[in-house]
CSV table of C-alpha atoms and ligand atoms in Angstrom, one decimal:
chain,number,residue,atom,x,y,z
T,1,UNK,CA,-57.2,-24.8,-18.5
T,2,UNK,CA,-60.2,-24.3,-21.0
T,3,UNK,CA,-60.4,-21.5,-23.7
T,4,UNK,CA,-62.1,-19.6,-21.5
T,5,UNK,CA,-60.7,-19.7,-18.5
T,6,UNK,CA,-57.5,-18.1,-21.2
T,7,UNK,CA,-59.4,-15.0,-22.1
T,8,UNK,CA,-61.0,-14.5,-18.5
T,9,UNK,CA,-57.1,-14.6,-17.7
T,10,UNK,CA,-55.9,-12.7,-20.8
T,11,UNK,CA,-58.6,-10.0,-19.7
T,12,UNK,CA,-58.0,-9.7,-16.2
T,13,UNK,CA,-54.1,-9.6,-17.1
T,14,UNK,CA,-54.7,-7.0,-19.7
T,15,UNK,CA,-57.2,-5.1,-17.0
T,16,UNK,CA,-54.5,-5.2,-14.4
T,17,UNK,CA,-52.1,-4.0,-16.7
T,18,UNK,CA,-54.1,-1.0,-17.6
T,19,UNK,CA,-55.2,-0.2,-13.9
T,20,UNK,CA,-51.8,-0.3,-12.9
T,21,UNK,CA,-49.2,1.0,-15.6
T,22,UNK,CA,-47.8,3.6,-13.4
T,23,UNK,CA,-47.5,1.6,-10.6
T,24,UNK,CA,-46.4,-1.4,-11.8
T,25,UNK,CA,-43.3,0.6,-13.2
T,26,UNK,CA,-42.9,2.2,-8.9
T,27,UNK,CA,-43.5,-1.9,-8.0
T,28,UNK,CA,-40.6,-3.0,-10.5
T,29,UNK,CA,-38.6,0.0,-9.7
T,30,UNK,CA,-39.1,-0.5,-5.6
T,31,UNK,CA,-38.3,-3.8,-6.4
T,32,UNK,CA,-34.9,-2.7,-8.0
T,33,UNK,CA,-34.2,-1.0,-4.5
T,34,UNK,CA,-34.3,-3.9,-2.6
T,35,UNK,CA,-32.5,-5.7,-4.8
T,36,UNK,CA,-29.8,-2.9,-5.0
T,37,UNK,CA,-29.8,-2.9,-1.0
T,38,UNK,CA,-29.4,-6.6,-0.9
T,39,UNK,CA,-26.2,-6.0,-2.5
T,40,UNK,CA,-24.9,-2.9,-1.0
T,41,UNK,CA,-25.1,-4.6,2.4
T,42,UNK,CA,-22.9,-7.2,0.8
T,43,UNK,CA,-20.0,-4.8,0.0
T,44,UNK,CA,-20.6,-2.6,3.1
T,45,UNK,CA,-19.9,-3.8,6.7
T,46,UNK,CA,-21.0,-1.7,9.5
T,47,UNK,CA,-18.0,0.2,10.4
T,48,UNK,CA,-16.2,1.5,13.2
T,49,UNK,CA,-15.9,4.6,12.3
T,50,UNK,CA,-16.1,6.4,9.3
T,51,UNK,CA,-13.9,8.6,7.3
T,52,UNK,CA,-15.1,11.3,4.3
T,53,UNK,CA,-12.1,11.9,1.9
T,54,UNK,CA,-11.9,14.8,-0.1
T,55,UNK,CA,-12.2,13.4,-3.6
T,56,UNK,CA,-15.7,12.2,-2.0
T,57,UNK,CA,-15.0,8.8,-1.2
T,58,UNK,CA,-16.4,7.6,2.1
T,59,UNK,CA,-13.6,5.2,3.8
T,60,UNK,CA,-15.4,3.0,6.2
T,61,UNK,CA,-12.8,1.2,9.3
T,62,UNK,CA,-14.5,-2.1,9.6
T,63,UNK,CA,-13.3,-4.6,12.4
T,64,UNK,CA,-10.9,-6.6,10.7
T,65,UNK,CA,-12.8,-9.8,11.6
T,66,UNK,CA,-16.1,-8.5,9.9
T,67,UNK,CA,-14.3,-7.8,6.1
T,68,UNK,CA,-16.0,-9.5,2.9
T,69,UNK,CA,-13.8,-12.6,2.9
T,70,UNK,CA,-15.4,-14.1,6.2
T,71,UNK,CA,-18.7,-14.2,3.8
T,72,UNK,CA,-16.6,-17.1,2.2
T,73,UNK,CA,-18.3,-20.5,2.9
T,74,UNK,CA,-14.4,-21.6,3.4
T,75,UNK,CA,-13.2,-18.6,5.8
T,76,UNK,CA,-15.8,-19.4,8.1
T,77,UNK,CA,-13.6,-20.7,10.6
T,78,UNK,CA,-10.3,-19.0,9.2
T,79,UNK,CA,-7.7,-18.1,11.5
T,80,UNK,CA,-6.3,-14.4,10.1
T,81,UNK,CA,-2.3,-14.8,9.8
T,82,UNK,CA,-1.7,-11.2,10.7
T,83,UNK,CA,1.9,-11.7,8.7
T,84,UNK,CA,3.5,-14.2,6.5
T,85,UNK,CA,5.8,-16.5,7.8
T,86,UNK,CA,8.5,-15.2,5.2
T,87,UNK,CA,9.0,-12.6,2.4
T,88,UNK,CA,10.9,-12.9,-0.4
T,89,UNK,CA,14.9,-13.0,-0.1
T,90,UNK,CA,16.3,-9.7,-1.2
T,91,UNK,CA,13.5,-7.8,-0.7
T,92,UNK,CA,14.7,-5.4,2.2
T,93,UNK,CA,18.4,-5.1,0.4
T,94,UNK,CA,16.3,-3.9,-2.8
T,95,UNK,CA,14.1,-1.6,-1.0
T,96,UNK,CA,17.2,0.2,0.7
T,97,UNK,CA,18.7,0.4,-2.7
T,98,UNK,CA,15.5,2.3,-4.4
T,99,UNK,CA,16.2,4.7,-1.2
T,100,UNK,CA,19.1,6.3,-2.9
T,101,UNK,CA,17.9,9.1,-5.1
T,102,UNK,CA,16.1,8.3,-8.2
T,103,UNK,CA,17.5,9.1,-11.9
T,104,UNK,CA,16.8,12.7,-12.6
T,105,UNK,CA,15.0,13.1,-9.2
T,106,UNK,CA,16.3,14.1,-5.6
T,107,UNK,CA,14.6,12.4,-2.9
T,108,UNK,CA,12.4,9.4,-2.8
T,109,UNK,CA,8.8,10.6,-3.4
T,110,UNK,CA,6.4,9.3,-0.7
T,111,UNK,CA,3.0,8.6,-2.3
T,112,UNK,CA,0.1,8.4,0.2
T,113,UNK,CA,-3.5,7.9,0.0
T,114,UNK,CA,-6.1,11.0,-0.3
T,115,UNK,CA,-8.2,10.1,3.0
T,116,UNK,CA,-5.3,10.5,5.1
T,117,UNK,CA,-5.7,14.1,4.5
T,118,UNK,CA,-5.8,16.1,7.7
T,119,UNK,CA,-4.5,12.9,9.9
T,120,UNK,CA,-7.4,10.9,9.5
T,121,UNK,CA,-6.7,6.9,10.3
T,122,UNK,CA,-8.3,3.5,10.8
T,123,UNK,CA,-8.8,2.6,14.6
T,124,UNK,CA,-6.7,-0.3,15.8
T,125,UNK,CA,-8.3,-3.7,14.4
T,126,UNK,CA,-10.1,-1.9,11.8
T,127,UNK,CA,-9.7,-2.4,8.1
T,128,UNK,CA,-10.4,0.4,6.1
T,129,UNK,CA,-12.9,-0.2,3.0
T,130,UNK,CA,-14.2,2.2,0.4
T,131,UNK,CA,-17.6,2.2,0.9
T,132,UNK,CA,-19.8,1.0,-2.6
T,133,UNK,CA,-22.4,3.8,-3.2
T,134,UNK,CA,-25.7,3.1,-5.0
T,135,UNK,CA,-24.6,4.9,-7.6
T,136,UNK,CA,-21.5,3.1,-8.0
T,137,UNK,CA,-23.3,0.2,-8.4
T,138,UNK,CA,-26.1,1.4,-10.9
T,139,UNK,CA,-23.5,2.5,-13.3
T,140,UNK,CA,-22.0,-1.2,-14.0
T,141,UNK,CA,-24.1,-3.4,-17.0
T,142,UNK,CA,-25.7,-5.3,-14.3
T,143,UNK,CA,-25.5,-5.3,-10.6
T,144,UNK,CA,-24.1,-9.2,-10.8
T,145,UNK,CA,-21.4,-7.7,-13.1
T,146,UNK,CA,-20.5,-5.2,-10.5
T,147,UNK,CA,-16.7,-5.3,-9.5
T,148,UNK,CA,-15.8,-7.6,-12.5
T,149,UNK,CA,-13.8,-7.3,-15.2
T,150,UNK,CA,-15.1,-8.1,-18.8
T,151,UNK,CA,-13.8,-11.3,-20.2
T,152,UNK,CA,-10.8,-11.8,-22.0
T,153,UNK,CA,-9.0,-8.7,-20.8
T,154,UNK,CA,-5.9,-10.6,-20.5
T,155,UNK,CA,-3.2,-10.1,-22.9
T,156,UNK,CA,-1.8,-13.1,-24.5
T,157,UNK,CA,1.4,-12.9,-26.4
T,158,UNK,CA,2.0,-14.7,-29.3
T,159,UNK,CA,-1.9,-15.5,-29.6
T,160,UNK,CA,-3.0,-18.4,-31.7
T,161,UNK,CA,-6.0,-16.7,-32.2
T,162,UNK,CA,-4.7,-12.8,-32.9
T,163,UNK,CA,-8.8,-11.8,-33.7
T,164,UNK,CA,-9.7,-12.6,-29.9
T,165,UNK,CA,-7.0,-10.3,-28.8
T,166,UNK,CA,-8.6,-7.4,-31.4
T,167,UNK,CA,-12.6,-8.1,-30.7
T,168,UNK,CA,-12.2,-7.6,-26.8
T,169,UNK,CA,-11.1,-4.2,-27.6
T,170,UNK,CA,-8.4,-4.1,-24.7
T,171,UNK,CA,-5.1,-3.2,-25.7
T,172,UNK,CA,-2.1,-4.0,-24.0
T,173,UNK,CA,2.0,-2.8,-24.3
T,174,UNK,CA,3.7,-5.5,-21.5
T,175,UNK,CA,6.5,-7.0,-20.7
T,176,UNK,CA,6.8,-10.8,-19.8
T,177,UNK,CA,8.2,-14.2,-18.5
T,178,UNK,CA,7.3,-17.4,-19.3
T,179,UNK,CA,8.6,-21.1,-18.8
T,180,UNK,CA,9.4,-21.6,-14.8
T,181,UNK,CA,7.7,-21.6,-11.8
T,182,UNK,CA,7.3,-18.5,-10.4
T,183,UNK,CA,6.2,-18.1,-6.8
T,184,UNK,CA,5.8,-14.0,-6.9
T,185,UNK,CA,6.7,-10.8,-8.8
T,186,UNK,CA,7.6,-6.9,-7.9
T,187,UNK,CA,7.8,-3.9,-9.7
T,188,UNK,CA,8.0,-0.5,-8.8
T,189,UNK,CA,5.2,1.3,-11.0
T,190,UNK,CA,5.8,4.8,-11.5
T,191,UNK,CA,2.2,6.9,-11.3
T,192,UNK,CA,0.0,8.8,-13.8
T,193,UNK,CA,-3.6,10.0,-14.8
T,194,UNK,CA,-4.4,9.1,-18.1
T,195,UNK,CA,-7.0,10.8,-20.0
T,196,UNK,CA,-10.1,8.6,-20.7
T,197,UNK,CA,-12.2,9.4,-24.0
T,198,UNK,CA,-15.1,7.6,-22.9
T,199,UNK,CA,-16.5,6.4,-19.5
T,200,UNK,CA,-16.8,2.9,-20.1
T,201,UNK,CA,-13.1,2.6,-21.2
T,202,UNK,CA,-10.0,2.5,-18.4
T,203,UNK,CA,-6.6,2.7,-18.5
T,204,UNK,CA,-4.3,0.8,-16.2
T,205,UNK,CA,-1.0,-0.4,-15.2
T,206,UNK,CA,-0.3,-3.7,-13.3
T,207,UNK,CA,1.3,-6.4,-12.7
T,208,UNK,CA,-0.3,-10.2,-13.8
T,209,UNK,CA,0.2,-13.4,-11.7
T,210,UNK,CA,-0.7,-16.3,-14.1
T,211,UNK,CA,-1.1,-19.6,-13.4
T,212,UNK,CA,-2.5,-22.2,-16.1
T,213,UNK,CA,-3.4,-21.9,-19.6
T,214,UNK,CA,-5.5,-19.5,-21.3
T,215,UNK,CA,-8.5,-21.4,-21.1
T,216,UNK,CA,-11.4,-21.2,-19.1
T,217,UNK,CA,-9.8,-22.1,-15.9
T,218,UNK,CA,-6.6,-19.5,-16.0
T,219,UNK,CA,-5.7,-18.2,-12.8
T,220,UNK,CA,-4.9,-14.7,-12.2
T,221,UNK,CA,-3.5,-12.7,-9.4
T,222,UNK,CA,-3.5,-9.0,-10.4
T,223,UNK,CA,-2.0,-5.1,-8.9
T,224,UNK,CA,-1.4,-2.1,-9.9
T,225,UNK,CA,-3.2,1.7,-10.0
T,226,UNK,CA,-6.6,2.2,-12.6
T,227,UNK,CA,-8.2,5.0,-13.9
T,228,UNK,CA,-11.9,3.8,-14.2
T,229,UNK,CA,-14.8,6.4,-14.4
T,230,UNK,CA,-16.8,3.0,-15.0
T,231,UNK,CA,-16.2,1.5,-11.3
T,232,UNK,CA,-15.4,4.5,-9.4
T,233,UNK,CA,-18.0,7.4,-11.0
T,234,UNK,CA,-14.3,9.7,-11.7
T,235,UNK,CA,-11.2,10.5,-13.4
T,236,UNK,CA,-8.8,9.8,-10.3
T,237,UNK,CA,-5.7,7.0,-9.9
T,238,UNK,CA,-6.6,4.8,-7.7
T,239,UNK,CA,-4.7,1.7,-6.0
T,240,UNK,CA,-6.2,-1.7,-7.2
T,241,UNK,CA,-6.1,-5.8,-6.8
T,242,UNK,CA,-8.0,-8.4,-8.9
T,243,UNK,CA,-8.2,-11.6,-8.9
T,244,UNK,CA,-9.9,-15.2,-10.8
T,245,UNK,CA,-9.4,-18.7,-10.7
T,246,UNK,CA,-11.7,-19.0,-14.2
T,247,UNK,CA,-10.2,-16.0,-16.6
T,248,UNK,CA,-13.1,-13.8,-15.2
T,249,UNK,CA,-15.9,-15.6,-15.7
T,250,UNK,CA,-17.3,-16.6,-12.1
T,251,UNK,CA,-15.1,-16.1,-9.5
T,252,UNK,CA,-13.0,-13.1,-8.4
T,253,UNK,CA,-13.6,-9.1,-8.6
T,254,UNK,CA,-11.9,-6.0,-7.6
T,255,UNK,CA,-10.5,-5.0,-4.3
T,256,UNK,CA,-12.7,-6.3,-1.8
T,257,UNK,CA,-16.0,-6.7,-3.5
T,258,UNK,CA,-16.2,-9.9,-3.0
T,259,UNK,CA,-15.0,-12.2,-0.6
T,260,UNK,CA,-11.4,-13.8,-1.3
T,261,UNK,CA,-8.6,-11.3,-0.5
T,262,UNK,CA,-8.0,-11.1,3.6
T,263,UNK,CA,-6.9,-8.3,4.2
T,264,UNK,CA,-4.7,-7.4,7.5
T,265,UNK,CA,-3.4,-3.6,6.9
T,266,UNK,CA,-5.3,-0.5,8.8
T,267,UNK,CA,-3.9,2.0,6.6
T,268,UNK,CA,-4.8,1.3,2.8
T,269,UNK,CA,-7.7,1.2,1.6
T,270,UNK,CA,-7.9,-0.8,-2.0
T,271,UNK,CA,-9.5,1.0,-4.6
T,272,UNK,CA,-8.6,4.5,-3.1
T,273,UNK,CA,-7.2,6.9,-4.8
T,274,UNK,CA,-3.1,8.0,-4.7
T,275,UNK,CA,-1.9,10.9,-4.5
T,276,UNK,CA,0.2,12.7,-5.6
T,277,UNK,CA,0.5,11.9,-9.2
T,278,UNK,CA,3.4,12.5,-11.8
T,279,UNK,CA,3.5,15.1,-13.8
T,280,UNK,CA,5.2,15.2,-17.5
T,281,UNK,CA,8.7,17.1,-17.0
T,282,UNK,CA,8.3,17.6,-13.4
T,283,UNK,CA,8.3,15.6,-10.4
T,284,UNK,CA,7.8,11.7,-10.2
T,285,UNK,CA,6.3,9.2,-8.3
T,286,UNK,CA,6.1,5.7,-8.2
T,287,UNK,CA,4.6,3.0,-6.3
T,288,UNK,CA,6.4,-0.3,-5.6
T,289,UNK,CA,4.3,-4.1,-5.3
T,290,UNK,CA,5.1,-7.0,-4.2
T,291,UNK,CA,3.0,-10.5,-4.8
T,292,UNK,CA,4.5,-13.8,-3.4
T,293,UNK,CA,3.4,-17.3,-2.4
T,294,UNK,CA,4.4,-18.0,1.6
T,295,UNK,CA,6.5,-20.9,1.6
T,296,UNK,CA,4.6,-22.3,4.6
T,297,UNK,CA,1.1,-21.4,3.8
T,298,UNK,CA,0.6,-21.3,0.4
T,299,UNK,CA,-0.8,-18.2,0.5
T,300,UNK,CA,-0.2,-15.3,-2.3
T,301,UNK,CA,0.8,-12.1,-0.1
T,302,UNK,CA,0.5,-8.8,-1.1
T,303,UNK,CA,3.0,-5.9,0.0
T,304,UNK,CA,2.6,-2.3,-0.8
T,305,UNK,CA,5.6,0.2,-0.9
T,306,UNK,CA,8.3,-0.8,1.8
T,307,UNK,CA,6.8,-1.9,4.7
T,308,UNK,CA,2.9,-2.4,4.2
T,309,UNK,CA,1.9,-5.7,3.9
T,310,UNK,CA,-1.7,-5.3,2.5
T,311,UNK,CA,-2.9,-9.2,3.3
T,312,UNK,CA,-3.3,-12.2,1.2
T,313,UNK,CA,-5.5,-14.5,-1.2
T,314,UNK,CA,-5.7,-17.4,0.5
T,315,UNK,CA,-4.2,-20.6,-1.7
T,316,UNK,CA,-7.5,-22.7,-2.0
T,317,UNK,CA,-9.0,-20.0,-3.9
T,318,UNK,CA,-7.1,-21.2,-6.9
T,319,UNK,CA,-6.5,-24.2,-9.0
T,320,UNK,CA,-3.0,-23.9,-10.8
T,321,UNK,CA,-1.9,-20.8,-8.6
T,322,UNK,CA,-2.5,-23.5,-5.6
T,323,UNK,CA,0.6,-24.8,-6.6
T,324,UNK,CA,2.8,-22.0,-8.8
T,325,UNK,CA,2.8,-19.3,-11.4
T,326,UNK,CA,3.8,-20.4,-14.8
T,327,UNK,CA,4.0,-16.6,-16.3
T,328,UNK,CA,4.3,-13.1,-15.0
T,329,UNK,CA,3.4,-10.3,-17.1
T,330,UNK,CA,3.6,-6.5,-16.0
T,331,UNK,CA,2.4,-3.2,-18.5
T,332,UNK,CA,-0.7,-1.4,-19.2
T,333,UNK,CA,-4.1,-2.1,-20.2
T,334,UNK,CA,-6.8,0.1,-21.9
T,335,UNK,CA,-10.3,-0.6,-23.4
T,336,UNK,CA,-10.3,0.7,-26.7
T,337,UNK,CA,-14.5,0.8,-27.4
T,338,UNK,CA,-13.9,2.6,-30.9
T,339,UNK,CA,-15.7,5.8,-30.8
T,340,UNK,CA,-17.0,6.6,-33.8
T,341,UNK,CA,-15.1,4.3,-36.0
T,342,UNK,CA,-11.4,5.3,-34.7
T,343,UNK,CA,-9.3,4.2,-32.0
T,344,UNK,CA,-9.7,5.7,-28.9
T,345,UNK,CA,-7.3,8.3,-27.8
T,346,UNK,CA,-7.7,7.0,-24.1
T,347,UNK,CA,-4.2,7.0,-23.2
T,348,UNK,CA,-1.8,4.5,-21.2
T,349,UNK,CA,0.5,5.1,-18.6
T,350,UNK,CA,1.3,8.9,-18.9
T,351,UNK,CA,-0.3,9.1,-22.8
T,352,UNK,CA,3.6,9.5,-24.3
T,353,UNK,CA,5.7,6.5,-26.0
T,354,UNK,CA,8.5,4.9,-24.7
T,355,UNK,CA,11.0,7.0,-27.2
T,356,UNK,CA,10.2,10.1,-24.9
T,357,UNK,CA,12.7,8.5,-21.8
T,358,UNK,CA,12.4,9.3,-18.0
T,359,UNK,CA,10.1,12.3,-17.0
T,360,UNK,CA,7.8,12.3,-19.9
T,361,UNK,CA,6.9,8.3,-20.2
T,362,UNK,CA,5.8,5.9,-17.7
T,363,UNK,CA,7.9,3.0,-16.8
T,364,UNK,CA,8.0,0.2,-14.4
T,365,UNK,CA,11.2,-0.5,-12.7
T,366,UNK,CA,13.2,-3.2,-11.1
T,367,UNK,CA,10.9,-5.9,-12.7
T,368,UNK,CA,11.6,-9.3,-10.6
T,369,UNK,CA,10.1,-12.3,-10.3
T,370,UNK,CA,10.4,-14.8,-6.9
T,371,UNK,CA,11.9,-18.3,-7.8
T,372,UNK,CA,11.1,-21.5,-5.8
T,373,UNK,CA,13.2,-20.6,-3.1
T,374,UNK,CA,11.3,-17.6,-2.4
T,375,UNK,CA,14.0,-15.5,-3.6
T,376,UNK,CA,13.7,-12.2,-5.7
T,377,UNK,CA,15.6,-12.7,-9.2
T,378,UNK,CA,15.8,-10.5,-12.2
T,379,UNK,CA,13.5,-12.3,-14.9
T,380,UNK,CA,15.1,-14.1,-17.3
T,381,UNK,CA,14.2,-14.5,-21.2
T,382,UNK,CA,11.6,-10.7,-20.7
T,383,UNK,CA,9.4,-10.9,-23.9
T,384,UNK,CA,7.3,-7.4,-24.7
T,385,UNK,CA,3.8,-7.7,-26.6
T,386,UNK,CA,1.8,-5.6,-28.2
T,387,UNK,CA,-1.6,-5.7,-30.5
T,388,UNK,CA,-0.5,-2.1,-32.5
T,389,UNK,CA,2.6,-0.3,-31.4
T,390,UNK,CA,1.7,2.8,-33.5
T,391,UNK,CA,-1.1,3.4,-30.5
T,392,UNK,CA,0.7,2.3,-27.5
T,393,UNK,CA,4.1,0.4,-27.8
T,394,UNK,CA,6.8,-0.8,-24.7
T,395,UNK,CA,11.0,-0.7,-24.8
T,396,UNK,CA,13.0,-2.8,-22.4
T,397,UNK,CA,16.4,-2.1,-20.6
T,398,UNK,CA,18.4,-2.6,-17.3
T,399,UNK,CA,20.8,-1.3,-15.5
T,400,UNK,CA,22.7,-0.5,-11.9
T,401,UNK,CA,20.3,1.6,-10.7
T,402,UNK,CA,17.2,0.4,-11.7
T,403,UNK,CA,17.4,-3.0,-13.0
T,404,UNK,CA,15.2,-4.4,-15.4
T,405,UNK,CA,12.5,-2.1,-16.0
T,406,UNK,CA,11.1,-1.0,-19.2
T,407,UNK,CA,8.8,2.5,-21.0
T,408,UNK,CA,5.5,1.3,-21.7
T,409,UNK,CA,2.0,3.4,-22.9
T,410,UNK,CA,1.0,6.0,-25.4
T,411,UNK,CA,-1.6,8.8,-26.8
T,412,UNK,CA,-3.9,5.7,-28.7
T,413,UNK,CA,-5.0,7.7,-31.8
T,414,UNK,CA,-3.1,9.6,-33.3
T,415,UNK,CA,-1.8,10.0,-37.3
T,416,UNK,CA,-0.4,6.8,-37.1
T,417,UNK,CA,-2.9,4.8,-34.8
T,418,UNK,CA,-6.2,6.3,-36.8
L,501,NAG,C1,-5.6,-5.6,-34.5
L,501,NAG,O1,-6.3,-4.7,-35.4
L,501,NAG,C2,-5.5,-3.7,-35.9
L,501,NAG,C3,-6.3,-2.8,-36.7
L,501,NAG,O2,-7.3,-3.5,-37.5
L,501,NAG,C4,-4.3,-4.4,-36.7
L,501,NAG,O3,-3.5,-3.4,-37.3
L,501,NAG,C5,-3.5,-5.3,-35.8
L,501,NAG,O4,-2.5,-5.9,-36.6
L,501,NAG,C6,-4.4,-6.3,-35.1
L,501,NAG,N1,-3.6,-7.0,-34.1
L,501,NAG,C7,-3.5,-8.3,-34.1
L,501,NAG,C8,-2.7,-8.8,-33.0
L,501,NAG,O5,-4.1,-9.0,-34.9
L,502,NAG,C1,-13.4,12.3,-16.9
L,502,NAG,O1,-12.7,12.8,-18.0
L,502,NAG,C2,-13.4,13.0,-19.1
L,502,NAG,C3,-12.5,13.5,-20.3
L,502,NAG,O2,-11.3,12.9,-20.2
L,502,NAG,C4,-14.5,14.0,-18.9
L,502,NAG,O3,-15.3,14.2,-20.1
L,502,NAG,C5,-15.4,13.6,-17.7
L,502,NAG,O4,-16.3,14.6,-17.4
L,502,NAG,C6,-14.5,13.3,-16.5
L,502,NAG,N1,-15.3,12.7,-15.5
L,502,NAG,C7,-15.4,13.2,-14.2
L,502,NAG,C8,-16.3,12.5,-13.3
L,502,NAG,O5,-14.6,14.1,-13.9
């Protein structure tokens, strides 16, 4: 093109800019909408029927054959295993052992979610999925970054590289096995609201399915309850899953937003909220999980509480958790974004240390792992890590009642943590 064919274009350009400034802003922003809708109707299938809970969620019951995961190139023509072909050895004894009444407690606590309220239930065949609202969605950096964790949010112990662990900002106090194959882990996580300074921090306890190195291509299966103002628009405890087969880079995401997880049960909904919640010197509650690798299948199960198996991550979403785990980690997580200068006092687990026992701090107990007979063992050689123990810090012990299990959490800032 000639010069002036340039500043015929440079003026028309320029002309249409002026013409239009206002609505070239409603074009881009209509364009946004679209866009936003393109992805809601990925999270949200048409449902059944439809349930409003009273913290505001909206619970759709999708037909079980209609959930995210058959948007998988590879679950096209998936045949849904309604139930593995075995569970862990010693599961059920263990489960009728945490029926006898807890230390310092009365009667097993039954922990429920907050759309059941008044009855309300899935039809028969239905999954039930929190529903993604726009707003949800125009809160996260990006709408691509929706229902994904940050990178390097996973806590390494014994880091080469100990200035990684500090410039992601997440803090950790864990608890840890390494040096086996591990085909699956349970805990039973006792339940909490921590306080979260600011809304792009979280605070959450978990347990971490790891397979390979920590390179670019770790594998991680991952459970537990979050508190999350960033993905969920509030302050509430809710039930959660994640999972990658590249340390959070391409694949995986929470719950269901993103195909992967199949999920079988008609009666939790990932990512809704529990209920009730411990409170410090006053009743407990806890919530037990359960992650193993079907001997048959190859595929990683999921089992909340007892009796609920929740479904499963099929095998060839994953490289080295195709074959095994080679490290189990379980503990709390929090972002610390360093308000002005200081450490944030977002707090983990109940916001108390370790020191402060039973009723006051959170703890995670009868910490097992699954061995390659699909059995449930306590975990041998449990390592604990830490970044700063002044801001959030973890204590081990066993015994009859409770097997391994260990304190974890803390306030974050505080005289000592500044
Ligand atoms: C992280 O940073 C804090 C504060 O600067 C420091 O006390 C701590 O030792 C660091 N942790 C690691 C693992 O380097
Ligand atoms: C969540 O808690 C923070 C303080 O801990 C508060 O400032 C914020 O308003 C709460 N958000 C919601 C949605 O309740």
């Amino acid at each position: 093109m000639g010069c002036g064919g340039t500043v015929v274009l440079v003026l028309s350009i320029w002309g249409l800019f002026l013409i239009s400034l206002s609505s070239a802003s409603r074009l881009g922003a209509s364009r946004q909408k679209l866009e936003l809708n393109k992805h809601l109707n990925r999270f949200n299938k048409p449902p059944v029927k439809t349930i409003q809970s009273p913290d505001g969620d909206i619970i759709d019951c999708v037909h079980i054959s209609k959930q995210p995961a058959f948007d998988h190139p590879f679950l096209k023509d998936h045949k849904i295993q309604m139930r593995p072909n075995f569970h862990p050895e010693g599961l059920f004894d263990e489960n009728k052992l945490s029926e006898k009444p807890k230390e310092g407690s009365n009667a097993p606590n039954t922990i429920t979610q907050l759309w059941h309220a008044n009855g309300k239930k899935c039809p028969k065949d239905t999954i039930p999925i929190r529903r993604t609202k726009e707003e949800d969605v125009l809160r996260a950096s990006s709408v691509k970054r929706y229902g994904r964790k940050k990178h390097r949010s996973i806590p390494k112990p014994r880091s080469a590289d100990p200035d990684i662990i500090n410039q992601s900002g997440h803090q950790h106090a864990i608890a840890y096995v390494e040096g086996d194959k591990y085909y699956g882990a349970k805990a039973t996580i006792n339940v909490w609201e921590p306080k979260i300074q600011q809304p792009n921090e979280f605070s959450l306890s978990q347990l971490w399915v790891l397979g390979g190195s920590f390179g670019q291509d770790l594998n991680s299966i991952e459970a537990g309850w979050q508190v999350s103002p960033d993905l969920y628009g509030d302050n509430n405890t809710r039930l959660f899953t994640y999972w990658t087969s590249d340390a959070y880079q391409a694949t995986g995401c929470y719950n269901l937003l993103c195909s992967g997880f199949i999920q079988v049960n008609d009666n939790i909904a990932m990512g809704a909220s529990i209920s009730p919640i411990s409170e410090y010197s006053n009743s407990q509650y806890d919530i037990s999980i359960t992650i193993w690798k079907d001997p048959k299948e190859g595929h990683w199960w999921m089992q909340f509480g007892n009796d609920l198996v929740l479904g499963y991550w099929p095998s060839f979403l994953f490289s080295y958790l195709a074959d095994s785990a080679s490290m189990i980690e379980w503990g709390g997580e929090v972002v610390n974004s360093e308000p002005n200068g200081q450490h944030t006092s977002t707090q983990m687990g109940s916001g108390q240390f370790p020191e402060q026992g039973f009723g006051k701090a959170s703890y995670f107990k009868n910490i097992q792992v699954v061995d390659s007979s699909n059995i449930l063992k306590t975990p041998k050689g449990l390592g604990t890590y830490t970044e700063q123990s002044n801001c959030y810090d973890v204590q081990t012990g066993s015994n009859d009642n409770w097997g391994h299990y260990f304190y974890y959490g803390g306030p974050g800032k505080n005289p000592n943590c500044p």
